[in-house]
Each structure stands twice: as structure tokens, then as C-alpha cells.
Coordinates of C-alpha atoms and ligand atoms in Angstrom, one line a residue:
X1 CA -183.5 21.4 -30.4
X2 CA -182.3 20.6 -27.2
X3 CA -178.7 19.6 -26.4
X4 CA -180.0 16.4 -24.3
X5 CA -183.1 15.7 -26.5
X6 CA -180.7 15.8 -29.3
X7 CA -178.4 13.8 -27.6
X8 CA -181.0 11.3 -27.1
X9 CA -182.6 11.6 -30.4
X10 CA -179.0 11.1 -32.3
X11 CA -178.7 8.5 -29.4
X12 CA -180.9 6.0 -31.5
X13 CA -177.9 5.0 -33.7
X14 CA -178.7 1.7 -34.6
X15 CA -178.5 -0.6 -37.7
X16 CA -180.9 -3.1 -37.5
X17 CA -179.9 -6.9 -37.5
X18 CA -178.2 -7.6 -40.7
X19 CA -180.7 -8.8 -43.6
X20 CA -177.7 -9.2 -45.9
X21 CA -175.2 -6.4 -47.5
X22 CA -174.3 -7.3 -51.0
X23 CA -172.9 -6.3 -53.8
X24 CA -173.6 -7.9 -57.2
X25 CA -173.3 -7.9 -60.9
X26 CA -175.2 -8.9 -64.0
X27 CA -172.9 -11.3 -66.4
X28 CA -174.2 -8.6 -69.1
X29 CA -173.4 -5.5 -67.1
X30 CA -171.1 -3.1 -69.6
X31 CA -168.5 -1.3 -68.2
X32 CA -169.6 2.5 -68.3
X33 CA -166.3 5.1 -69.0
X34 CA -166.6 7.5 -67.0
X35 CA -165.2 11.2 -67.3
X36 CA -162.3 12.0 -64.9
X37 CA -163.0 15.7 -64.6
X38 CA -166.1 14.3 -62.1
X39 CA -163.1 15.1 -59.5
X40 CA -162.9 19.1 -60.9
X41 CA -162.0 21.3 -58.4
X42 CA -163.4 25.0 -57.4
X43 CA -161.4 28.0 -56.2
X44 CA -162.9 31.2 -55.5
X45 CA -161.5 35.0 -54.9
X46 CA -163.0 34.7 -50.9
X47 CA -161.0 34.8 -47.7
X48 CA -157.7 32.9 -48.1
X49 CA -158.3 30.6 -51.2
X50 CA -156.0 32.4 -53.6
X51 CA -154.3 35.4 -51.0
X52 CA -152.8 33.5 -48.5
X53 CA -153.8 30.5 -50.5
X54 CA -152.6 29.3 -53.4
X55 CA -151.0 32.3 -54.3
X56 CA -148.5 33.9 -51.3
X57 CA -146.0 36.3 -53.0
X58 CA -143.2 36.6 -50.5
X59 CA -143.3 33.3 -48.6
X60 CA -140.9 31.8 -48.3
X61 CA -142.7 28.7 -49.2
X62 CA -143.6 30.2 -52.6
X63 CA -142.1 30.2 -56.0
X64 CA -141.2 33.4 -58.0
X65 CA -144.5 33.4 -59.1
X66 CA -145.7 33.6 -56.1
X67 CA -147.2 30.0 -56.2
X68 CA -147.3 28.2 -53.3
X69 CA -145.3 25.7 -53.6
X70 CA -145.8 23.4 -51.5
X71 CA -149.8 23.5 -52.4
X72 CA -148.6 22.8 -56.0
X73 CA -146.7 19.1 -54.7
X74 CA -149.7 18.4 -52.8
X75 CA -152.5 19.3 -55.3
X76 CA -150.6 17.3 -58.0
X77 CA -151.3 14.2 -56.1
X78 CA -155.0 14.8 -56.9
X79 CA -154.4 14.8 -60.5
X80 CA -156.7 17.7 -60.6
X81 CA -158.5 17.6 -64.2
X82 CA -159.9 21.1 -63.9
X83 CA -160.3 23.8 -61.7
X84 CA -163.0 26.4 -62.1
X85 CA -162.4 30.1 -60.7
X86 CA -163.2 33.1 -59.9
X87 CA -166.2 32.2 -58.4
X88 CA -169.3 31.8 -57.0
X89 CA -170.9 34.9 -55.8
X90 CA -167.1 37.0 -56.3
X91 CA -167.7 36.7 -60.3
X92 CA -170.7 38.7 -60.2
X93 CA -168.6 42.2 -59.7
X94 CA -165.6 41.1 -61.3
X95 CA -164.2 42.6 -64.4
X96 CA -161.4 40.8 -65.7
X97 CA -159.5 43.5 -67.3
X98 CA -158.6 44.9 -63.8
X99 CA -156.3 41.4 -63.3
X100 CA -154.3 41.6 -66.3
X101 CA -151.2 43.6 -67.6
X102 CA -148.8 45.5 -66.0
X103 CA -151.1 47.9 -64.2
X104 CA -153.1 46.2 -61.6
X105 CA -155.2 48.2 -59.4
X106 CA -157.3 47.0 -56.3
X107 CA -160.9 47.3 -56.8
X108 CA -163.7 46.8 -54.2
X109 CA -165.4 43.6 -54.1
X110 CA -168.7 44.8 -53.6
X111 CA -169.7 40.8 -53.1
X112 CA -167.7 39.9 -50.3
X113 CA -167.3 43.8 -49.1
X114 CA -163.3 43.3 -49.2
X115 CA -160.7 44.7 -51.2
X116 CA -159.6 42.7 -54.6
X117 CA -156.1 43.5 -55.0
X118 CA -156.4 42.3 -58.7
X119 CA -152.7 41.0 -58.4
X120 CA -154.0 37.3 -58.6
X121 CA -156.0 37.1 -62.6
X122 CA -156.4 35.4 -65.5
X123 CA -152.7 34.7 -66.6
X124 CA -152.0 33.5 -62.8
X125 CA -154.8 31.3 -62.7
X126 CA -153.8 29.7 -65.8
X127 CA -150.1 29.7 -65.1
X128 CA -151.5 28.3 -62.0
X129 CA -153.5 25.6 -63.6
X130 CA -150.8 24.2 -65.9
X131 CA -148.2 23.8 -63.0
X132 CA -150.9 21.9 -60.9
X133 CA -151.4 20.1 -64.5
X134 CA -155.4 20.8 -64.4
X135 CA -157.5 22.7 -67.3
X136 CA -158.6 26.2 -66.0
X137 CA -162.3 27.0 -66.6
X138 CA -163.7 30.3 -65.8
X139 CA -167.0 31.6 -64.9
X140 CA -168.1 34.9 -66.4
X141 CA -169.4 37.8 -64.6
X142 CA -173.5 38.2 -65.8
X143 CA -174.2 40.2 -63.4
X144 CA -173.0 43.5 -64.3
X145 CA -170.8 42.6 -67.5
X146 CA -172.3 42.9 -70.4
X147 CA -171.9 39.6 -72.9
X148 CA -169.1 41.4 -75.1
X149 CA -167.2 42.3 -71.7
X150 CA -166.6 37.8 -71.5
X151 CA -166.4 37.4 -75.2
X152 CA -163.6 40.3 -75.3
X153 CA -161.9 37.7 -72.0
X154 CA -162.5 34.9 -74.4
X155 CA -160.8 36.8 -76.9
X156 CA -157.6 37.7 -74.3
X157 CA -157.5 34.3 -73.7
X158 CA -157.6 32.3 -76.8
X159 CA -157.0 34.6 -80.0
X160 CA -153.9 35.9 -81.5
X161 CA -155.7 38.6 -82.9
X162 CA -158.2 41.2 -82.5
X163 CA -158.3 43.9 -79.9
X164 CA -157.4 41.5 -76.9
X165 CA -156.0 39.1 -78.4
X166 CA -152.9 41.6 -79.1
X167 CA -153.4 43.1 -76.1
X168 CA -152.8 39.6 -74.4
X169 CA -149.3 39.8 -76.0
X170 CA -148.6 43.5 -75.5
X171 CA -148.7 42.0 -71.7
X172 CA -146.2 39.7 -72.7
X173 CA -147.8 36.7 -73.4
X174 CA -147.1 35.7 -77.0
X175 CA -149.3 32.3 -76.9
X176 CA -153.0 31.9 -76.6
X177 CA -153.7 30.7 -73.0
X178 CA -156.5 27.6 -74.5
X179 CA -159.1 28.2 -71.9
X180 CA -161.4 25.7 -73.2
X181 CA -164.0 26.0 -70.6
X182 CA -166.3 29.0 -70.0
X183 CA -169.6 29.3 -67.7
X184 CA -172.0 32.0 -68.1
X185 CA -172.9 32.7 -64.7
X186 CA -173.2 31.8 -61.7
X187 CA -176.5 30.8 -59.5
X188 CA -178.3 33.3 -61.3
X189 CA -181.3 31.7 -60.3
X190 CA -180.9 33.5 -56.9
X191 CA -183.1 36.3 -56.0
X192 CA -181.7 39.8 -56.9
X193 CA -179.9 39.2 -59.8
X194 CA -179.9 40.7 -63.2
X195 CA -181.8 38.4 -65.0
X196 CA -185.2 37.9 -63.6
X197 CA -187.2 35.3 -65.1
X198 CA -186.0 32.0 -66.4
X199 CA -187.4 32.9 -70.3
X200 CA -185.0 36.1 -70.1
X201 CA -182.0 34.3 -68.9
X202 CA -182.6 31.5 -71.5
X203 CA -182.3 34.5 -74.3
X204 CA -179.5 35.5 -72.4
X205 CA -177.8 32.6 -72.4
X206 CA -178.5 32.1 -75.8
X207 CA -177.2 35.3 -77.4
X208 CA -174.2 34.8 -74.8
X209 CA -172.9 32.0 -76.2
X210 CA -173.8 32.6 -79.5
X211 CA -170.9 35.7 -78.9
X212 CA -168.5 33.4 -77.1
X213 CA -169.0 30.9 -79.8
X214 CA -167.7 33.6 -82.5
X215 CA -164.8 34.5 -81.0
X216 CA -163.9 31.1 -80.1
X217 CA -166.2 27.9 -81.4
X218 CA -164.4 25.3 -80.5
X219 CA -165.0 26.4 -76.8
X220 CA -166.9 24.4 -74.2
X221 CA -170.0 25.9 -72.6
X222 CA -171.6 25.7 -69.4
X223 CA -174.4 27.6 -67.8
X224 CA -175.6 28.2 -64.6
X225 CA -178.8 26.4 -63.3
X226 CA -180.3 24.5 -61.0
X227 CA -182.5 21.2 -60.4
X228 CA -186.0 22.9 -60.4
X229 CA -187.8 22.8 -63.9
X230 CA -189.3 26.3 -63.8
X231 CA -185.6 27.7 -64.1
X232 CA -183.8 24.7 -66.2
X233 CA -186.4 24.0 -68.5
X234 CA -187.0 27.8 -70.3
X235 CA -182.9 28.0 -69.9
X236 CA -182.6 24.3 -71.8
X237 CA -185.7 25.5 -74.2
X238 CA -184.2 28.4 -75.2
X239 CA -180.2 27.7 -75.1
X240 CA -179.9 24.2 -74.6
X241 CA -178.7 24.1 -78.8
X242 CA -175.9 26.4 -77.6
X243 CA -174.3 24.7 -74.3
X244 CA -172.4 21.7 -73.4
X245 CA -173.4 21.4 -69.7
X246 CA -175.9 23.0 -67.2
X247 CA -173.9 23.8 -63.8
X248 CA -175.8 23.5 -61.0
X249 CA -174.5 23.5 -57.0
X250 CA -175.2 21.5 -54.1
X251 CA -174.1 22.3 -50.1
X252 CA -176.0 20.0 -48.1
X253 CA -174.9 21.2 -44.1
X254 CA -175.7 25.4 -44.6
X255 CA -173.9 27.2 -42.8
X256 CA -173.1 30.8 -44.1
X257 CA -175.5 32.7 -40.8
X258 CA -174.7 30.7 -38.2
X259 CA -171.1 28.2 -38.3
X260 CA -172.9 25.2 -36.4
X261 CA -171.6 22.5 -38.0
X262 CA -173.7 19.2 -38.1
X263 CA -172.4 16.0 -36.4
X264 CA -171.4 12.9 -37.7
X265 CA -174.9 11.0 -38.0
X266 CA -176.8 13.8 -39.1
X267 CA -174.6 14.4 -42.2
X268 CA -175.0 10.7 -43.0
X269 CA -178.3 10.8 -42.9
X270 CA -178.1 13.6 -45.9
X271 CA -175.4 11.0 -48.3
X272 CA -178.6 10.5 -50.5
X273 CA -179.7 13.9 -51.1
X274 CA -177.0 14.5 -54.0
X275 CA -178.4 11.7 -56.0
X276 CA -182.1 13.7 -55.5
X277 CA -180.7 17.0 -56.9
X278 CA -178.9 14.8 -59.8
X279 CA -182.0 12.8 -60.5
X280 CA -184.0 16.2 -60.8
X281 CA -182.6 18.1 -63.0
X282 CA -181.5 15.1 -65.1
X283 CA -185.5 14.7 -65.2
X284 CA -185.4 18.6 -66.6
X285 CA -183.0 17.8 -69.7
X286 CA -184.7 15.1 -70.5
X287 CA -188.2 16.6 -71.0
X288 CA -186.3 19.1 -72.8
X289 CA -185.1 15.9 -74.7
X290 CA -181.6 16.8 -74.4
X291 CA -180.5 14.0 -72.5
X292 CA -177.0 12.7 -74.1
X293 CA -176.5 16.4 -75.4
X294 CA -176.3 18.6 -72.7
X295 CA -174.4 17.3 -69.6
X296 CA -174.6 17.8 -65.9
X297 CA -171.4 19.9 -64.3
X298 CA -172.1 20.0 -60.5
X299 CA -168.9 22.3 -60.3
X300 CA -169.6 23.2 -56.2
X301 CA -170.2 20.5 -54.1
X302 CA -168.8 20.1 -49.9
X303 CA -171.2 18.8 -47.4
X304 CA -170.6 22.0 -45.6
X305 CA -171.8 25.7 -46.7
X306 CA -169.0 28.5 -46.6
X307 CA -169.1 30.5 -43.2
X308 CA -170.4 34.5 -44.2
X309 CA -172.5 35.9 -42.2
X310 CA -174.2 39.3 -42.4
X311 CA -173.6 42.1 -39.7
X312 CA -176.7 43.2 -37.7
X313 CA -176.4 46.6 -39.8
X314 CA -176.8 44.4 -42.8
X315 CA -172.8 44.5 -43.7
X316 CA -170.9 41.7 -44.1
X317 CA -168.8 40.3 -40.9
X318 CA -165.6 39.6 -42.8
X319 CA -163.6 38.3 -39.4
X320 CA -166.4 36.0 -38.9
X321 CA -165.1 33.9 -41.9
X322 CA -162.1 32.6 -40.1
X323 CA -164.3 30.2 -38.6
X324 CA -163.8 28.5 -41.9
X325 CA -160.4 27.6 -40.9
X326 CA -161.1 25.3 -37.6
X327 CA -160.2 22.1 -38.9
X328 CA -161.8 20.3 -36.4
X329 CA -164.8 20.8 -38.5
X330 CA -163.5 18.6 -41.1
X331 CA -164.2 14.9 -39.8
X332 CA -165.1 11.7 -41.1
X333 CA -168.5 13.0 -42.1
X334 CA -166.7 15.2 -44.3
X335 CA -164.5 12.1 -46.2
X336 CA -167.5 10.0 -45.8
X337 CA -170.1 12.1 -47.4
X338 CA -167.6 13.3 -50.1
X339 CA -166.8 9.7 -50.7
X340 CA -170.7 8.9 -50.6
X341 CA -171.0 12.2 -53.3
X342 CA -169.1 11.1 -55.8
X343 CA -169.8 7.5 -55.8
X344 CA -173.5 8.7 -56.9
X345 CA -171.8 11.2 -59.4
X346 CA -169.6 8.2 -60.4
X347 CA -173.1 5.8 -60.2
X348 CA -174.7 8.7 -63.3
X349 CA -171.9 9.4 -65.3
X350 CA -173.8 8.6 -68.3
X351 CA -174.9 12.3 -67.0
X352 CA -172.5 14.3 -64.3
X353 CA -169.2 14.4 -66.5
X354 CA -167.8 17.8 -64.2
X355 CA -167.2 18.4 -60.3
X356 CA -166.0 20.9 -58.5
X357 CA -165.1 20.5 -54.4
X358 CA -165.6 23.7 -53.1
X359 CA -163.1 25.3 -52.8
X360 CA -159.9 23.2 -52.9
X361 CA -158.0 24.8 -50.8
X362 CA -159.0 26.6 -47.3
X363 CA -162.5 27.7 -46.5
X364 CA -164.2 24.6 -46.5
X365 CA -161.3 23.3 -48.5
X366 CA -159.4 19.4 -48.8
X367 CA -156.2 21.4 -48.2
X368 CA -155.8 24.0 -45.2
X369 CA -152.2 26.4 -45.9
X370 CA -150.4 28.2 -42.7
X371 CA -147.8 30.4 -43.0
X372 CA -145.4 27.1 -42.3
X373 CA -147.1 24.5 -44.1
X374 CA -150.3 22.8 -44.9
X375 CA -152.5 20.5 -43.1
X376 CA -154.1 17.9 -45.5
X377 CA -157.6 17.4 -44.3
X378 CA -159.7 14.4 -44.2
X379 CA -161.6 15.0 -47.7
X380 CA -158.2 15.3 -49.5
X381 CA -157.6 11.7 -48.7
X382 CA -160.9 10.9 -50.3
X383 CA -160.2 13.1 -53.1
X384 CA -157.0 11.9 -53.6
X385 CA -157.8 7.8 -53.1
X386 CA -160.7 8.2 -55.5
X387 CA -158.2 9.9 -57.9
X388 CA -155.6 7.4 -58.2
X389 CA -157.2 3.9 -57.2
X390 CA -160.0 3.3 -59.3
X391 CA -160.3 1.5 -62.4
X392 CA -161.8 3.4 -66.0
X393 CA -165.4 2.3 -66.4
X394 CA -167.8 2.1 -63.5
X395 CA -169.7 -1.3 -63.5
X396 CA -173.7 -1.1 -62.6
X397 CA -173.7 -3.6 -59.7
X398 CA -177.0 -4.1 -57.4
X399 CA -175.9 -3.3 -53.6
X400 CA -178.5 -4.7 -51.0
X401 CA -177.5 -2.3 -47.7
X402 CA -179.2 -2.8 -44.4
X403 CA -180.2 0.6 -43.4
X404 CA -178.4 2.9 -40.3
X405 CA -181.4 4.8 -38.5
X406 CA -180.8 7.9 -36.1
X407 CA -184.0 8.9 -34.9
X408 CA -187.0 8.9 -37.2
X409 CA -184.7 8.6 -40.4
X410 CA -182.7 5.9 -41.8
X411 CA -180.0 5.3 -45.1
X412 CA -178.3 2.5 -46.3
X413 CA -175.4 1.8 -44.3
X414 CA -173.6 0.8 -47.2
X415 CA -172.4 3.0 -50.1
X416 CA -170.2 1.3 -52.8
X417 CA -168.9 1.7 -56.2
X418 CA -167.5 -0.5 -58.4
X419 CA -164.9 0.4 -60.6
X420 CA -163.5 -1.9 -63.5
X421 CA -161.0 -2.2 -66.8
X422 CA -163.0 -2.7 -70.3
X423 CA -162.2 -6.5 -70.2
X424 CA -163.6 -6.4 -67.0
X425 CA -161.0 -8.9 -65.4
X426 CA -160.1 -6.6 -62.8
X427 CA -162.5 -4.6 -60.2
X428 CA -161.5 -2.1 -57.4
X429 CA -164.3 -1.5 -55.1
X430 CA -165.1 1.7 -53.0
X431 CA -167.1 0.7 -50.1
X432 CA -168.3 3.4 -47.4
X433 CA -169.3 1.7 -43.9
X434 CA -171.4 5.2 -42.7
X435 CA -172.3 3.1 -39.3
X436 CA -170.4 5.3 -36.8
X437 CA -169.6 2.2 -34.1
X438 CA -170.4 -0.8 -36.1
X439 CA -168.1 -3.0 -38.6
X440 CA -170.5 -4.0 -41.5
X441 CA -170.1 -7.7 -43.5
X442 CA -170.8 -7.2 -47.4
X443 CA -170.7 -10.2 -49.0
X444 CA -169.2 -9.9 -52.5
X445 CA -171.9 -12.2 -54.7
X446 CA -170.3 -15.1 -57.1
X447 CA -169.3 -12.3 -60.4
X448 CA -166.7 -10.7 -58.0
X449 CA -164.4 -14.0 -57.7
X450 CA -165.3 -14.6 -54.3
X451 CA -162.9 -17.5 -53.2
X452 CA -161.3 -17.1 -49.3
X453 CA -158.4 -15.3 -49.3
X454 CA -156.1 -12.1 -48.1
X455 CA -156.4 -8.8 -50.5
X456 CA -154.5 -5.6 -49.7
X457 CA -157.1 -2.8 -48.9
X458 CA -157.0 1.0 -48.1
X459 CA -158.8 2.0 -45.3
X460 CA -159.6 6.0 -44.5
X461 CA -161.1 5.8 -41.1
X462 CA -159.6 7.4 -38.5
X463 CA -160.1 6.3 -34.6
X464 CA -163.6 8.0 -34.2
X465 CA -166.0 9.5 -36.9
X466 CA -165.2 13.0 -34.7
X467 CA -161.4 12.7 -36.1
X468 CA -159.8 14.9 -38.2
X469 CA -156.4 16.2 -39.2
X470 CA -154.5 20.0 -37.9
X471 CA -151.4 21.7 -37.1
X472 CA -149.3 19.1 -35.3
X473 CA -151.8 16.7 -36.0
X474 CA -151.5 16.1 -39.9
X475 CA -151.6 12.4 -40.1
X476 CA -154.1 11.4 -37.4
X477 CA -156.6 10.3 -40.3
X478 CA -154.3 9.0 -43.1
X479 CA -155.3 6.0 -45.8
X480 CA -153.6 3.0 -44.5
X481 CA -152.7 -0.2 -46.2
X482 CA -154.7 -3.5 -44.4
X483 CA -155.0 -6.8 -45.1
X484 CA -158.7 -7.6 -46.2
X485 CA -160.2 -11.6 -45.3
X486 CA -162.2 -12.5 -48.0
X487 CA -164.1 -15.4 -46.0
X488 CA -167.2 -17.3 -47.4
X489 CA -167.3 -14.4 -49.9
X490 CA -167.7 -12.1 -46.8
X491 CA -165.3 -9.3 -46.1
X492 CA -165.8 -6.6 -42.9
X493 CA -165.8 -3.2 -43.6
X494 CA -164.7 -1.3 -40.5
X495 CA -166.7 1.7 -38.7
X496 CA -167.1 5.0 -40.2
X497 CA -164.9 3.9 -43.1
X498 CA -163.9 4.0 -46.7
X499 CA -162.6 0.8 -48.0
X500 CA -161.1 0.6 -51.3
X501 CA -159.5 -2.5 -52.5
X502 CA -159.0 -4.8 -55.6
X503 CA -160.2 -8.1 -56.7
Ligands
AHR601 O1 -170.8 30.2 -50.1 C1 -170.1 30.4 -51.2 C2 -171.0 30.6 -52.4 O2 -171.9 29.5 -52.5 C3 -170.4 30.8 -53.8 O3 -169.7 31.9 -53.9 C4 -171.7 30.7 -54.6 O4 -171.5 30.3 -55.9 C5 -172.5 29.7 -53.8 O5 -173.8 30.3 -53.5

């Protein structure tokens, strides 16, 4: 589309005259717990996620393992509840035994057509994991590992006996490392893979877990899948007695040819696609009538699709992925649509117990590492507000929103969450104000104590929706403390903002 008839199009901003934004609640409504691991985390073996990453042997900013440490200090302020690695597409050629024990050779990655050095594996991930304080969960190779090849890494992991389970401590590490969670595969649904039809990756999942499940049973299993019923539904018919959770993914600005990212309105007119893939496939486990049993995981989630393009000879352009790191990119349509993501993962958690940003650090990640420090980008603030500020239990309210139209689409303008403790007595509210120019009124309907008066607020906004955070710039969009009016049960949610505050 043309730059001007673009222009023009994305010109029509406009939210029509205000018919009344409001939140409200039922005197019935029952605080719903929710599970924390929602804000899970992903980290995968491409471009500078773990090298360069999280893991920098030799900086003078890392530890003696090697850990960055001043990633550690800032991930712990996300209380991270799990972080699933080594991938993504990476897991498909990688054979874990080549990243443990004293011997680590490099091995080709034949999926991102780069060298693995293998010095960053299993016991660095988990070492990793418990200084960060989050539960590692790793995602088994399908592709061209055989089930025994993950049930022998389940075995490494968790046993003090058997084969592996010795060898674990022939390496030198005496205690089982509890890796609790385990995926079999990843996006195996994608063309030219292994398994080719959902019945045969059903059995396969089946008889994998089934394998996992005898080395380890108390183990929790996840599997990879998607929202469309012709893959879900055989994979649920045939294993859904044998897993925990169906993974499935969800990048909603792609961007892996051609690194165009969207702008601000178009992304927020995708905030309500999430809830779409969620409703879906929650559709598929029901008619499988496994709804309660098996659980939704959407362990990768970002608004925007990982930069790696193909060559024109069909090879991979590996310098191309440094566009991933121009954190200009990451705006208020990244914190804004995260925000927007997980209050509709928060709005089904009777259903999504797992998340997993993708990745957490660089790439497309909340945190960006140079080799003299780290730029926290807009998304960490979300990440790390929604981590620390909200109450327990999620409290079904009824939102009215006026919609925000751009062009021929429109979505509410409002997106809010709230949060509450089990006596119900206190509420923290999440509202996001996706109107990039306009401050929105919600009113706050009679259950929310609406009397006039001053409550403290957080507000993540920035000075445009275009801002974002980089080298010399690392606090341009920071949360900051406000004073909220409550007026005639009205309060005013700035533009392109996420409000949080109390009541
Ligand atoms: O773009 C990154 C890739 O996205 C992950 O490796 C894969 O799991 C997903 O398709």
C-alpha cells in the first residue's frame, strides 16, 4: 500500500463520541485464582539470546559461570515463574548429550545454519533458572530424536540412577536437577516435519509420554499444537489421557522475510486476535471433552515475529538477524499489545495457566544486553508491572469500551483487567487506553467504591505511542507514580497508556 494512501488510511484515527466506558461487577462475581506461570518466559539457542545473552563467559559483567549478571538482577524483578528453552525451531536438530559433561564439542545448527558451540546446555540452563529463581522447562527435539533420546534427558535430569542418571553425576552433579516440565515438540504442525498427519503425531505423542512418564511420572507434560481442530483434536483423541497442557504459539506482526515492523494503530487493531486463537482451540479440548484436564500453555507469544530471512540461494541470511536488535522497534504498541495479551490470558485462566514472551532477552526480547549494559525495553515494564502489582484472583467484570477505528476496522478502546484478594475487599485494576492521541474516561460502576477522591496510579506511557527505550535512552518510557482523580466515579486514563492502580 502506498506510503500516502496509508498515511491517509491510518489517518482515520478516531474514537467516536463517548457512549460510556465502564467497568463493572456482579455482587456474585467469584474471585477466579489465577496461575502465575501465565507470565512464563521463552529463551531460544538463536542469535544472541543465550551467546551474548544471558550467558557471556568473559565479560566483565558476568559471573564465573558465565551468567550475566547484570541480566540476572534485572530478570529477578519479573519474578520469572518459568522459562522454557532450547527452542522453537533450534530444538528440532538438537541433541542434548552434545551440552553436557566435560567434553563439549560445537555442532552445526542445521536450523538456524550457525554453529552451536554446545558450551551453553542443560546444567547451565538450569543453574541459570534457579539463580533467576524461575522453573526451567524444556522442549524435546521430535524431529530427528527418537522418544528414548528425551526420555534418556529426562533421565539425566531427574534420576539418581540408571544409565544417565549416573552419568549426570560422573559430570559432577550429585543432585537430580527436578526439571519438572517437558514439551514434546515444537510446532510440529508445520509443513516438512517428521510427523505428517495429526493421527500419527497423536500416537506419537502418546507413546512419547508414555516413555517420559516411566522414567519420571511425576513429570508435567505439554505438547505441541495449535488452534485448528484437524491437528488438536486427533493429537487430544489420541494423547490427551497422557498430557497436562497443549502448547500452542501466537506472533501476531510477521516478520521473519521482510523486518517491516507495523505501526502503532495497526498493531492495536490486532489486541483481540489472541483471545480468537485462545477461544479456538479451547473450542478443540472441549469437543475432545477435556476441558478442566488438559490446559492451554501459549509458551511464545510477542506481537512481533523474529527477523530470519532466507537468502536468494535459499540459505539463511544470518547478518540479517541483527535487525532484531533496533530497539526503536519496541514502542508503545509493543507494552500495549503485551499488556492487552495477557489481560485476555489473565480474562481465561480457568484455561491458559503457561506463557512464554518470546524470547526474554534480545531478539524480540523485554530485555536488550550490550557489551556495557542492558537497555530495559518497553514490554519489560509491562512484564514486570503485571508481575508485581496485581492482586491473586481475577474478578469477571463487564467493560463497555467505545471502539478506536483506523480505517475500515475498529476495537474497543479500552482493555482492562481486574485483579482482586479472595475477600474481595481490595481491587487493582489494569486499564489499557489503546487511543494513540486521546485520554479516555472509564467510569468505575458502584461495586468498585466509587466515592471522589485521589488514588496513587502507575502509568506506562511514554510521550508518544512511537517511544521506546535504547542506549543512552534507557528511561525514556519508565512506569511512573501519578495521582489518579476519582470524580463522579470517573477517572481519565491517559493516551496510549497502561494504568494500574488500586481501589
Ligand atoms: O521465529 C522464531 C520461531 O518461531 C521459533 O523458533 C519457532 O518455535 C516459531 O515458529
Amino acid at each position: 500500500m502506498k506510503a500516502t494512501l496509508r498515511t491517509l488510511l491510518f489517518g482515520l484515527i478516531f474514537v467516536l463520541p463517548s457512549f460510556g466506558n465502564e467497568v463493572s461487577v456482579a455482587p456474585d462475581a467469584k474471585p477466579l485464582p489465577y496461575n502465575k506461570m501465565i507470565f512464563g518466559q521463552f529463551i531460544e539457542h538463536f542469535h544472541r539470546q543465550i551467546y551474548g545473552g544471558i550467558f557471556e563467559p568473559g565479560s566483565p559483567l558476568s559471573d564465573k559461570d558465565g551468567f550475566r549478571t547484570d541480566v540476572v538482577e534485572a530478570l529477578k524483578e519479573l519474578k520469572i515463574p518459568i522459562v522454557r528453552w532450547p527452542g522453537g525451531n533450534f530444538v528440532d536438530d538438537y541433541h542434548w548429550l552434545n551440552g553436557v559433561g566435560p567434553d563439549r564439542r560445537p555442532a552445526h545448527d542445521r536450523r538456524w545454519g550457525v554453529e552451536e558451540p554446545n558450551t551453553f546446555g542443560t546444567v547451565e540452563f538450569v543453574k541459570w533458572c534457579r539463580l533467576i529463581g524461575a522453573e526451567p522447562f524444556i522442549c524435546a527435539n521430535t524431529e530427528s530424536a527418537a522418544p528414548q533420546e528425551t526420555s534418556d534427558w529426562v533421565e539425566y535430569c531427574n534420576s539418581n540412577s540408571g544409565k544417565y542418571g549416573l552419568l549426570r553425576k560422573q559430570h559432577g552433579v550429585d543432585t537430580p536437577l527436578n526439571v519438572k516440565y517437558w514439551s514434546i515438540g515444537n510446532e510440529n504442525w508445520m509443513g516438512g516435519k517428521f510427523v505428517k498427519t495429526p493421527e500419527k503425531w497423536g500416537e506419537f505423542v502418546r507413546d512419547s509420554a508414555k516413555m517420559l512418564r516411566n522414567v519420571d511420572p511425576g513429570i508435567t507434560l505439554f505438547a505441541a499444537a495449535n488452534e485448528q481442530e484437524k491437528w488438536t483434536l486427533p493429537l487430544l483423541q489420541h494423547a490427551g489421557g497422557y498430557i497436562n497442557y497443549v502448547s500452542i504459539h501466537g506472533y501476531w506482526d510477521i516478520l521473519w522475510k521482510i523486518n517491516n515492523p507495523s505501526p502503532y494503530i495497526v498493531c492495536m487493531m490486532r489486541t483481540g486476535q489472541p483471545a480468537d486463537k485462545i477461544a479456538k482451540t479451547i473450542a478443540v479440548i472441549e469437543k475432545a471433552n477435556l476441558r478442566g484436564n488438559v490446559k492451554i500453555a501459549v509458551d511464545e507469544w510477542n506481537l512481533r515475529g523474529w527477523h530470519h530471512p532466507p537468502m536468494s540461494n535459499g540459505k539463511l541470511d544470518v547478518k540479517a538477524r541483527d535487525k532484531n536488535d533496533i530497539n526503536s522497534t519496541y514502542t508503545m504498541a509493543d507494552a500495549l499489545f503485551s499488556a492487552c495479551f495477557l489481560n485476555t490470558c489473565l480474562r481465561n485462566c480457568n484455561d491458559v495457566e503457561i506463557g512464554g514472551f518470546s524470547p526474554i532477552v534480545n531478539t524480540r526480547g523485554a530485555l536488550f544486553t550490550h557489551p556495557k549494559g542492558i537497555v530495559k525495553r518497553t514490554t519489560f515494564h509491562v512484564l514486570s508491572l503485571y508481575a508485581n502489582k496485581l492482586e491473586k484472583n481475577v474478578l469477571p467484570i463487564t467493560v463497555k469500551s467505545d471502539p478506536l477505528v483506523s480505517g475500515d476496522q475498529s476495537v474497543p478502546v479500552l482493555d482492562v483487567i481486574v485483579t482482586t484478594n479472595d475477600a474481595k475487599t481490595k481491587f487493582v485494576i489494569a486499564a489499557v487506553n489503546k487511543s494513540p492521541d486521546k485520554a479516555v474516561e472509564l467510569s468505575l460502576a458502584d461495586g468498585f467504591q466509587s466515592r471522589d477522591r485521589k488514588v496513587a496510579a502507575t502509568v506506562l506511557s511514554g510521550v508518544s505511542p512511537d517511544d521506546f527505550n535504547d542506549i543512552g535512552a534507557e528511561n525514556r518510557v519508565i512506569p511512573e507514580t501519578k495521582t489518579l482523580e476519582v470524580k463522579d466515579g470517573k477517572v481519565s486514563l491517559p493516551a496510549h497508556s497502561l494504568v494500574i492502580f488500586a481501589l
